[in-house]
Short mmCIF file of C-alpha atoms in Angstrom, two decimals:
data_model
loop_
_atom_site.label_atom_id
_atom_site.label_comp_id
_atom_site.label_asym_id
_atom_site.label_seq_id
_atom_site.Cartn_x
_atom_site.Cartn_y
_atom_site.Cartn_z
CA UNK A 1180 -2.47 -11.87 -21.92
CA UNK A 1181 -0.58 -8.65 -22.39
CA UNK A 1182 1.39 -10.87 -25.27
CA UNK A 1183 -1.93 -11.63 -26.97
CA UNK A 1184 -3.36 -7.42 -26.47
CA UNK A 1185 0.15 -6.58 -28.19
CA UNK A 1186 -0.17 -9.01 -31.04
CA UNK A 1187 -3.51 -7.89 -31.94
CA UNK A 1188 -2.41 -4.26 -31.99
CA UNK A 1189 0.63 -5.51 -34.48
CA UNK A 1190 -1.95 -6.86 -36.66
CA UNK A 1191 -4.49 -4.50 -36.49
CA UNK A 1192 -2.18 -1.36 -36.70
CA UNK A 1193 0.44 -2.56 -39.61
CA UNK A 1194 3.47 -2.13 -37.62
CA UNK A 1195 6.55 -4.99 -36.35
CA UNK A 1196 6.79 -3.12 -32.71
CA UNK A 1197 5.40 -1.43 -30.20
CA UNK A 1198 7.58 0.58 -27.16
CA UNK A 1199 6.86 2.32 -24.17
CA UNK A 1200 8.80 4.99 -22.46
CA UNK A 1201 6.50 6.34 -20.21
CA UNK A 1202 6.75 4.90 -16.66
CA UNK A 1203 2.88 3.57 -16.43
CA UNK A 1204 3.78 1.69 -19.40
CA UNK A 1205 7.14 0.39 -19.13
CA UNK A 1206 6.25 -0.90 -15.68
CA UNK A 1207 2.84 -2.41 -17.20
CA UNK A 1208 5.01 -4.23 -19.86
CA UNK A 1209 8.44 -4.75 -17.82
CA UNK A 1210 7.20 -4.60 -14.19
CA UNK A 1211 10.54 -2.50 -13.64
CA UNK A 1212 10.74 1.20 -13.47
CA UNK A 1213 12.37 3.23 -15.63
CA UNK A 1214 11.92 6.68 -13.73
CA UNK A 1215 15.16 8.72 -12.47
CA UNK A 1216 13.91 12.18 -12.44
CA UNK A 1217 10.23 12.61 -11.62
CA UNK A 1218 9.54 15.75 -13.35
CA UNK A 1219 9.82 14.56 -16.76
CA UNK A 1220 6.63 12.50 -18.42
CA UNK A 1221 9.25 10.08 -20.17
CA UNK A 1222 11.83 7.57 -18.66
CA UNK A 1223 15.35 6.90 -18.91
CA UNK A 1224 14.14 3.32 -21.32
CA UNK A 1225 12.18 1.86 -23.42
CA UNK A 1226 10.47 -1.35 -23.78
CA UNK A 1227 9.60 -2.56 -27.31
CA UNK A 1228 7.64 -5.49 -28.51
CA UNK A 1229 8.15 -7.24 -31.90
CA UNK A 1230 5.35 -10.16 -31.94
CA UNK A 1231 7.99 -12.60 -30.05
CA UNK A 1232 10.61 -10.70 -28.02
CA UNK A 1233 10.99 -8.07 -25.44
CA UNK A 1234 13.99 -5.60 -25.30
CA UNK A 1235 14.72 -2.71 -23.24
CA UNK A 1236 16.75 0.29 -24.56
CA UNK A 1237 18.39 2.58 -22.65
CA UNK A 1238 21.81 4.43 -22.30
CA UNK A 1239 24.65 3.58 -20.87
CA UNK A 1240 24.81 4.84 -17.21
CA UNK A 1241 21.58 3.11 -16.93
CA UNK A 1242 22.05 0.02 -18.20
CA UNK A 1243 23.65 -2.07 -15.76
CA UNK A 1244 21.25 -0.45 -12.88
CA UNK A 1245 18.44 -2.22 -14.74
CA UNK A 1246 19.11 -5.17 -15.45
CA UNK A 1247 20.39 -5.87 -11.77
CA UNK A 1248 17.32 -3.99 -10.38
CA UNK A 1249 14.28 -3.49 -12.30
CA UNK A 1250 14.02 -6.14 -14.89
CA UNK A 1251 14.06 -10.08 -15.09
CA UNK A 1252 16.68 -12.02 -16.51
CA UNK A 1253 15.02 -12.61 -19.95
CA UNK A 1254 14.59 -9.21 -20.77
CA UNK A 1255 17.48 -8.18 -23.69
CA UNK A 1256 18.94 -5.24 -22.96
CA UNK A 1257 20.25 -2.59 -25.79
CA UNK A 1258 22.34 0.48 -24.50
CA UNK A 1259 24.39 3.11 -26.41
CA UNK A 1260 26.71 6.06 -25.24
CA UNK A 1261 24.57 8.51 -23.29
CA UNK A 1262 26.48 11.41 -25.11
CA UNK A 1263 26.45 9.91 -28.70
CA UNK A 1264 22.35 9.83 -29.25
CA UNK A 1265 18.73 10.09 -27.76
CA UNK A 1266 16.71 7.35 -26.56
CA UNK A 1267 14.43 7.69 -29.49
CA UNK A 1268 17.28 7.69 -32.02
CA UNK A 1269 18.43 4.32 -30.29
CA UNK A 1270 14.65 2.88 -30.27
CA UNK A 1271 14.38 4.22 -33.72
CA UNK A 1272 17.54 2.61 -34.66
CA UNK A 1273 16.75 -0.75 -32.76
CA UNK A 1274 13.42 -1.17 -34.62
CA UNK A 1275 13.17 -3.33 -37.59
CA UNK A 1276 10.70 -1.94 -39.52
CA UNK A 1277 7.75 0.79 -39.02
CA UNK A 1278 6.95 0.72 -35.38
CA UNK A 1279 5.03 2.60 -33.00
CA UNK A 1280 5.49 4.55 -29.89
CA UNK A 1281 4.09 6.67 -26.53
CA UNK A 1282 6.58 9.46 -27.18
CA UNK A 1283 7.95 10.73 -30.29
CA UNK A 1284 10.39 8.88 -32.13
CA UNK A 1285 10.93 9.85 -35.48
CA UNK A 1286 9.29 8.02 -38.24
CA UNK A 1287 7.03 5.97 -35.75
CA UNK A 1288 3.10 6.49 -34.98
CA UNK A 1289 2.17 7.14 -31.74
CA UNK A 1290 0.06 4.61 -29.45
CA UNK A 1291 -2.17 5.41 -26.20
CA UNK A 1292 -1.63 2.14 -24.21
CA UNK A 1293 -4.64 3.00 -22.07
CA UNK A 1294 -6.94 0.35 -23.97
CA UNK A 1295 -3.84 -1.90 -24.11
CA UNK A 1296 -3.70 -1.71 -20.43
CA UNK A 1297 -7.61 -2.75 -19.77
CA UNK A 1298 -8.99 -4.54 -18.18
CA UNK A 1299 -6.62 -5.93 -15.70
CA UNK A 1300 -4.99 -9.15 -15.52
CA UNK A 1301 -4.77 -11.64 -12.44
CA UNK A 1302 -1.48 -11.05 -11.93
CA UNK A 1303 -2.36 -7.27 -11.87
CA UNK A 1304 -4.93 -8.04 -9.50
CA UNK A 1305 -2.68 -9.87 -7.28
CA UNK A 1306 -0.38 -6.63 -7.14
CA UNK A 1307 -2.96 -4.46 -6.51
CA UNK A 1308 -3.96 -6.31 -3.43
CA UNK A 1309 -0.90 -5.85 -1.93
CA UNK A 1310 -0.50 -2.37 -3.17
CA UNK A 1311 -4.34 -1.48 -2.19
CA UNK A 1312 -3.97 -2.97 1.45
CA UNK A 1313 -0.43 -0.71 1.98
CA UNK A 1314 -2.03 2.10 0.78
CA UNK A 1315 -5.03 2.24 3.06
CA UNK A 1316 -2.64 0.98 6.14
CA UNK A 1317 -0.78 4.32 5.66
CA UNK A 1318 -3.21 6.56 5.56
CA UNK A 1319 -5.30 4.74 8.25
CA UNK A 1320 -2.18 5.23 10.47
CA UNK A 1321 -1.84 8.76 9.94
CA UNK A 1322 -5.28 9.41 10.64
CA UNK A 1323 -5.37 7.52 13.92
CA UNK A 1324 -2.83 9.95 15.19
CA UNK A 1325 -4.05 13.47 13.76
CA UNK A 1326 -4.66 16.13 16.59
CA UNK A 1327 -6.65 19.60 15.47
CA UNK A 1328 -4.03 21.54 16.45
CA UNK A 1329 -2.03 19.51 13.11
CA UNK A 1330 -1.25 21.73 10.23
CA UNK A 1331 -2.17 20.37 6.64
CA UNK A 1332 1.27 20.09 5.86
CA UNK A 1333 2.11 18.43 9.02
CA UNK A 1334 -0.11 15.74 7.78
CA UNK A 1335 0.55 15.75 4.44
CA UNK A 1336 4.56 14.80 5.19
CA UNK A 1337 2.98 12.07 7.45
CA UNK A 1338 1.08 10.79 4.89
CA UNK A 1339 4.25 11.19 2.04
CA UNK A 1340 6.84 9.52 4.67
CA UNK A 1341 4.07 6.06 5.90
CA UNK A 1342 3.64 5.47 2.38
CA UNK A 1343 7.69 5.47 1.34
CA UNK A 1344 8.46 3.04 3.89
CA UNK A 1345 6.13 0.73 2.48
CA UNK A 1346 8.06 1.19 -0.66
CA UNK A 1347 5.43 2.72 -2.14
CA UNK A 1348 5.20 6.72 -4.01
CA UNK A 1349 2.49 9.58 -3.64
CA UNK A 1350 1.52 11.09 -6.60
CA UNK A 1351 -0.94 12.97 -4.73
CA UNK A 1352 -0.87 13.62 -1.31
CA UNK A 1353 -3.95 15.83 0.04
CA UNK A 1354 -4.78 17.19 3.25
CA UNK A 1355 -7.59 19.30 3.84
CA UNK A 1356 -8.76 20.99 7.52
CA UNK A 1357 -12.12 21.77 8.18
CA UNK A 1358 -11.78 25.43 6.50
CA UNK A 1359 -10.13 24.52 3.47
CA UNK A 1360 -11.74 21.42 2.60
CA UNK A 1361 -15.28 23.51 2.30
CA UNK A 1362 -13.98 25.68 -0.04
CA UNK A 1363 -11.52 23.47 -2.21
CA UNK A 1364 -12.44 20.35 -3.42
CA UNK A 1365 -8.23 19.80 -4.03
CA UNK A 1366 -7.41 20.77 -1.11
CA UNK A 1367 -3.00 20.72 -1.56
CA UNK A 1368 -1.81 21.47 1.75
CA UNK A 1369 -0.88 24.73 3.53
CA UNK A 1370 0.06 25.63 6.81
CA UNK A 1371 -2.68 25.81 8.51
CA UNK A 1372 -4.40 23.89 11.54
CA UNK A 1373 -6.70 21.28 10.91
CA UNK A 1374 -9.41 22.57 12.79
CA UNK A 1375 -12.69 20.17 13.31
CA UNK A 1376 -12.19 17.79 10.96
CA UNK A 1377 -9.58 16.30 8.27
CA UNK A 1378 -10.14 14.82 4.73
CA UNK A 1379 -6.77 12.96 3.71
CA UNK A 1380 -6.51 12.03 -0.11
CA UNK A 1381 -3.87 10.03 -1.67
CA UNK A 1382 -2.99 8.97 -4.97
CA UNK A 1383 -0.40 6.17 -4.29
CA UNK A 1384 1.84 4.06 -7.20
CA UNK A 1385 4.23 0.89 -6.92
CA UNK A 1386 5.39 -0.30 -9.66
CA UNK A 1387 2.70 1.04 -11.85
CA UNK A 1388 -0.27 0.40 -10.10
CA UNK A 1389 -1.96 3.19 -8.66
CA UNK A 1390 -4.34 3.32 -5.66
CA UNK A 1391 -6.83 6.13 -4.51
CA UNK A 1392 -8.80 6.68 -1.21
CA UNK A 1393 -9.63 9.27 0.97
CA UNK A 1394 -10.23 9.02 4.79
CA UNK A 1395 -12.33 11.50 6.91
CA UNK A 1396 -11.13 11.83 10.83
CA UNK A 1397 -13.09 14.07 12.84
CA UNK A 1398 -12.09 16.03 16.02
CA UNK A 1399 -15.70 18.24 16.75
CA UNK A 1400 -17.27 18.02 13.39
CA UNK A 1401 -20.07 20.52 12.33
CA UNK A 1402 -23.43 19.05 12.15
CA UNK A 1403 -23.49 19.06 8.59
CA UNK A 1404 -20.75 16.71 7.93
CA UNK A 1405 -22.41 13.54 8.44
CA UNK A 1406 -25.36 14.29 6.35
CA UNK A 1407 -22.99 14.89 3.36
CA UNK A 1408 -20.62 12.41 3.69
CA UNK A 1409 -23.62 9.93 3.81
CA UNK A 1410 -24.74 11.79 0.22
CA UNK A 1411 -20.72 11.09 -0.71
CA UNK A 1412 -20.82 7.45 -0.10
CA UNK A 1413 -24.45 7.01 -1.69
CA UNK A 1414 -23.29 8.45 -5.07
CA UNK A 1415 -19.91 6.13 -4.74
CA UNK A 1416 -21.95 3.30 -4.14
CA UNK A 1417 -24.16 4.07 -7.13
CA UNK A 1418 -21.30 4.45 -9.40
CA UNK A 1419 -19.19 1.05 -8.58
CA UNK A 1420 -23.23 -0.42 -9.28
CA UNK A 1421 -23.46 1.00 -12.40
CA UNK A 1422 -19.85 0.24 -13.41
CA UNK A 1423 -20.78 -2.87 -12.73
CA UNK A 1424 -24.01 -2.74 -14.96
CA UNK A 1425 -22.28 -1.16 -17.82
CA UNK A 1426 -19.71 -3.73 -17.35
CA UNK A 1427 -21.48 -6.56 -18.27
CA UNK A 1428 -20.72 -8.63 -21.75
CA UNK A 1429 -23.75 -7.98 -22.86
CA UNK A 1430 -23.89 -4.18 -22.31
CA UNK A 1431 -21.30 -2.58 -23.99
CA UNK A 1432 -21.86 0.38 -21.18
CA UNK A 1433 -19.69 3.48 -21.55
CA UNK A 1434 -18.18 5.76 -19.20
CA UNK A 1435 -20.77 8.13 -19.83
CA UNK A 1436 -23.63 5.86 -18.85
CA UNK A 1437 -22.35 5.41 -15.42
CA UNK A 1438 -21.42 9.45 -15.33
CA UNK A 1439 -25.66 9.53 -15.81
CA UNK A 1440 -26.07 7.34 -12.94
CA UNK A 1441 -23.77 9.81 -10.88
CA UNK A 1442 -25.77 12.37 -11.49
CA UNK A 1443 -29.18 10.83 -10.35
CA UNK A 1444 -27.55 9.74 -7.53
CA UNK A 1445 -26.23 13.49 -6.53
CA UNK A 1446 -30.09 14.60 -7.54
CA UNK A 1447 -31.91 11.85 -5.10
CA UNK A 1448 -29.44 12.65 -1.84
CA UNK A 1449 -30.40 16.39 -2.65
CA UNK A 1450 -27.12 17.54 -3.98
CA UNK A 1451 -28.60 17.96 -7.51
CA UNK A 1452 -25.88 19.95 -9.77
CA UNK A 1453 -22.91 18.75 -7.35
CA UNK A 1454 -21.14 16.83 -9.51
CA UNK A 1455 -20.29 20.28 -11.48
CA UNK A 1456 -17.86 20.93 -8.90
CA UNK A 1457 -15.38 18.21 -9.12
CA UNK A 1458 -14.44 15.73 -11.31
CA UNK A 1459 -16.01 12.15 -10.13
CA UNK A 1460 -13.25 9.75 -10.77
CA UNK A 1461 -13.67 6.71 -13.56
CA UNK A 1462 -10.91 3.64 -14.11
CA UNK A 1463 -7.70 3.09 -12.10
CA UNK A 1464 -5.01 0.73 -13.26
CA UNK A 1465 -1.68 1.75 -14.49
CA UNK A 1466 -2.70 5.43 -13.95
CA UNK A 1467 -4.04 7.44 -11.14
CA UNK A 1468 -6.73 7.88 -13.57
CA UNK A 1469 -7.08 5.51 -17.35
CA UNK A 1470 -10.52 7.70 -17.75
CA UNK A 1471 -12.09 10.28 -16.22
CA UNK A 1472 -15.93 9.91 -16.85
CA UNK A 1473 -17.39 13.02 -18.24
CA UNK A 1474 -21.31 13.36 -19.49
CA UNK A 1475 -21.27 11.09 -22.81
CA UNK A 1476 -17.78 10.09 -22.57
CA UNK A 1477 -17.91 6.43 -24.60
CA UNK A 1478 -15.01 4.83 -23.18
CA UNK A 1479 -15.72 1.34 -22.55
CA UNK A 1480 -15.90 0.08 -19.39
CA UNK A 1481 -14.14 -3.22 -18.60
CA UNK A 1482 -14.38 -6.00 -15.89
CA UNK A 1483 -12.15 -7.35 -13.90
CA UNK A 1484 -11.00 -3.59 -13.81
CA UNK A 1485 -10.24 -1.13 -11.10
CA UNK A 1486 -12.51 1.89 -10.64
CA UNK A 1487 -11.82 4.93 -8.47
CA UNK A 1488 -14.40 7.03 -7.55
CA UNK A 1489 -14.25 10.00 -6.16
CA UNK A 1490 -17.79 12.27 -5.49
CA UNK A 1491 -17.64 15.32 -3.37
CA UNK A 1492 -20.21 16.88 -1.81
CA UNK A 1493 -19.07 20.04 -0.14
CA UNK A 1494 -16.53 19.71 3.01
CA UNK A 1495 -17.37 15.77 2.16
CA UNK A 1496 -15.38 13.30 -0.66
CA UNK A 1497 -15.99 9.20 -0.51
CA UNK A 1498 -13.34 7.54 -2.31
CA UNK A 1499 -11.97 3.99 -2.61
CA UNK A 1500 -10.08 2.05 -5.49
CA UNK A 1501 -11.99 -0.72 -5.63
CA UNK A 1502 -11.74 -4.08 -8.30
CA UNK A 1503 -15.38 -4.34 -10.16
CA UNK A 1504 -15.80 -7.67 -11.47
CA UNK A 1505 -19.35 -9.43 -13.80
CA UNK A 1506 -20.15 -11.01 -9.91
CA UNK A 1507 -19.25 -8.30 -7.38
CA UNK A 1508 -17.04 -5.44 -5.45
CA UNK A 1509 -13.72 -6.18 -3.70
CA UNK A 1510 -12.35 -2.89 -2.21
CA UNK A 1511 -8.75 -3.12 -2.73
CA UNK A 1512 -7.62 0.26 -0.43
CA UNK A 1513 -9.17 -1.76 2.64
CA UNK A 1514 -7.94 -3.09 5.74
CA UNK A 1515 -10.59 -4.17 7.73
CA UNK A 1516 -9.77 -1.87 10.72
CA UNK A 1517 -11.37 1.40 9.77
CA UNK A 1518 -15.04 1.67 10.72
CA UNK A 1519 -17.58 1.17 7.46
CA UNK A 1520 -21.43 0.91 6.97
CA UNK A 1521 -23.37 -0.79 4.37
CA UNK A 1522 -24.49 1.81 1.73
CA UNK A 1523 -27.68 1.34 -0.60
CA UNK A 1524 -26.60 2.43 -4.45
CA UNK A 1525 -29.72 4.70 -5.92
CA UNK A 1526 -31.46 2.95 -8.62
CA UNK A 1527 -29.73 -0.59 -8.21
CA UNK A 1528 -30.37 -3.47 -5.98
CA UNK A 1529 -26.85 -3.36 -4.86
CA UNK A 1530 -25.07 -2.50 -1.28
CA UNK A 1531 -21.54 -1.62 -0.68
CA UNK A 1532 -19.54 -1.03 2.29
CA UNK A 1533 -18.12 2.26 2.69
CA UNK A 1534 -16.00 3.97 5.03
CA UNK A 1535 -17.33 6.10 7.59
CA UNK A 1536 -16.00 9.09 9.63
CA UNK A 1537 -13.68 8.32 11.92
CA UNK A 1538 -14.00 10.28 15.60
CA UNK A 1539 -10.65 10.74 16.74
CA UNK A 1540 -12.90 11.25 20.65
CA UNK A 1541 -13.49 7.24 20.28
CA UNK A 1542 -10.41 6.35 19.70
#
């Protein structure tokens, strides 16, 4: 399938290759990861395309690192002298032909590889499983064993250190005690006690993939925080049903019709205007993020496809990656031993299970 996506965009877009450099994309194309230093937005490789083969370029201290490690056998690799050119000299050079690129290479035009990268495929779908269950076993873990007297931080590390022994990375890792998570809605830890309650965040990649959710463990919660958590998980619910709506072959929805249904949602649980305060999440896959929905934003939304919504209502955030096929839900960041509830969606004859708060006194 992701032969067939690149073949049409060789057709459509009048060029003999394709190549990818940053990490979501070289691991969406290679399944290996090109990443040495984290702080740059472009890999040590690059994977090209040409309509029949794939070839990975890279330099020469590289080189024999990937092919033992991070790609399969097929896979050609080019290097050249790590003090004699760039990478996009040497993809430039490889190329036969115009090509095209996501990051500059001289002569080429550039490609975004988020459409390339929708909607998912099974084998995808099969790694996001794994990825999905790992994720929410983590940060399930760490939650069990939070005390109030835990600093953000504290937890935070927790969080960072469950995840990488499951192999797995943390783009995001938020922690948020019951006085900053009021009055933050990215609540990046500090060193301060938890207090009555916790809202843990993650944003968690393997090999491309990435995987959102967000538990809630409580210690002596205010009286508030039920009421909006249950306005949270109504407005999540409503989105994955109208992702699924605007999913359908036959809709052509957009990104902006389910943004619509979001906001109903936050106006019938009496949090009208609450969506202002946070972004509310859109389609997962190969980036924490492959859209975030915005009022009349026309991206298209795809099935089988992962969706990652994330409303907030304040001191409250529901959030779950979950796959949204033409027939139904399957929450990926699950693992069947955190307590959930069946949740009505507002407008739609659908019901979704949800997470609810945790209280660390029943433990």
């Amino acid at each position: 399938m992701r032969e067939d996506r690149l073949n049409a965009y060789l057709e459509s877009n009048d060029v003999d290759s394709v190549w990818f450099a940053r990490p979501n994309s070289f691991a969406w194309l290679t399944g290996g990861n090109n990443v040495v230093d984290r702080a740059g937005d472009i890999g040590v490789a690059a994977a090209g395309y040409d309509g029949e083969d794939l070839v990975v370029v890279t330099n020469d201290i590289e080189a024999e690192r990937l092919r033992d490690e991070e790609l399969a056998e097929e896979v050609d690799v080019v290097e050249f002298e790590w003090h004699a050119t760039s990478l996009a000299e040497a993809v430039a050079a490889e190329a036969d032909g115009p090509g095209a690129a996501d990051f500059e290479v001289p002569g080429f035009s550039s490609v975004d590889a988020r459409e390339l990268r929708q909607p998912l495929t099974e084998s995808d779908i099969d790694a996001y499983r794994s990825l999905g269950r790992e994720t929410a076993a983590a940060i399930e873990s760490v939650a069990r064993e939070l005390q109030p007297g835990d600093t953000e931080r504290e937890a935070a590390a927790a969080l960072r250190v469950a995840l990488s022994a499951r192999g797995i990375e943390a783009p995001v890792a938020l922690v948020g005690g019951s006085e900053r998570a009021q009055k933050y809605r990215h609540y990046t830890p500090q060193p301060v006690e938890l207090g009555e309650y916790a809202l843990l965040s993650v944003t968690a990649e393997k090999a491309g993939l990435h995987a959102s959710c967000t538990r809630t463990v409580a210690f002596d919660p205010p009286e508030w925080l039920d009421e909006r958590h249950d306005a949270a998980t109504t407005v999540e619910a409503t989105a994955l049903a109208a992702t699924q709506a605007a999913g359908q072959p036959a809709e052509e929805g957009t990104a902006g019709d389910v943004f619509a249904a979001i906001q109903d949602a936050y106006a019938a649980v009496g949090h009208e205007g609450e969506w202002r305060e946070h972004h509310q999440g859109g389609a997962a896959g190969f980036a924490g993020r492959e859209w975030i929905a915005t009022p009349g934003h026309d991206a298209p939304v795809h099935t089988p496809m992962a969706y990652a919504w994330n409303p907030t209502v304040q001191g409250a955030k529901s959030e779950d990656t979950v796959l949204v096929t033409d027939d139904g839900f399957e929450v990926l960041t699950e693992t069947g031993r955190w307590p959930t509830t069946e949740v009505d969606a507002h407008g739609y004859d659908v019901t979704v299970d949800r997470p609810t708060i945790l209280d660390s006194n029943e433990e």
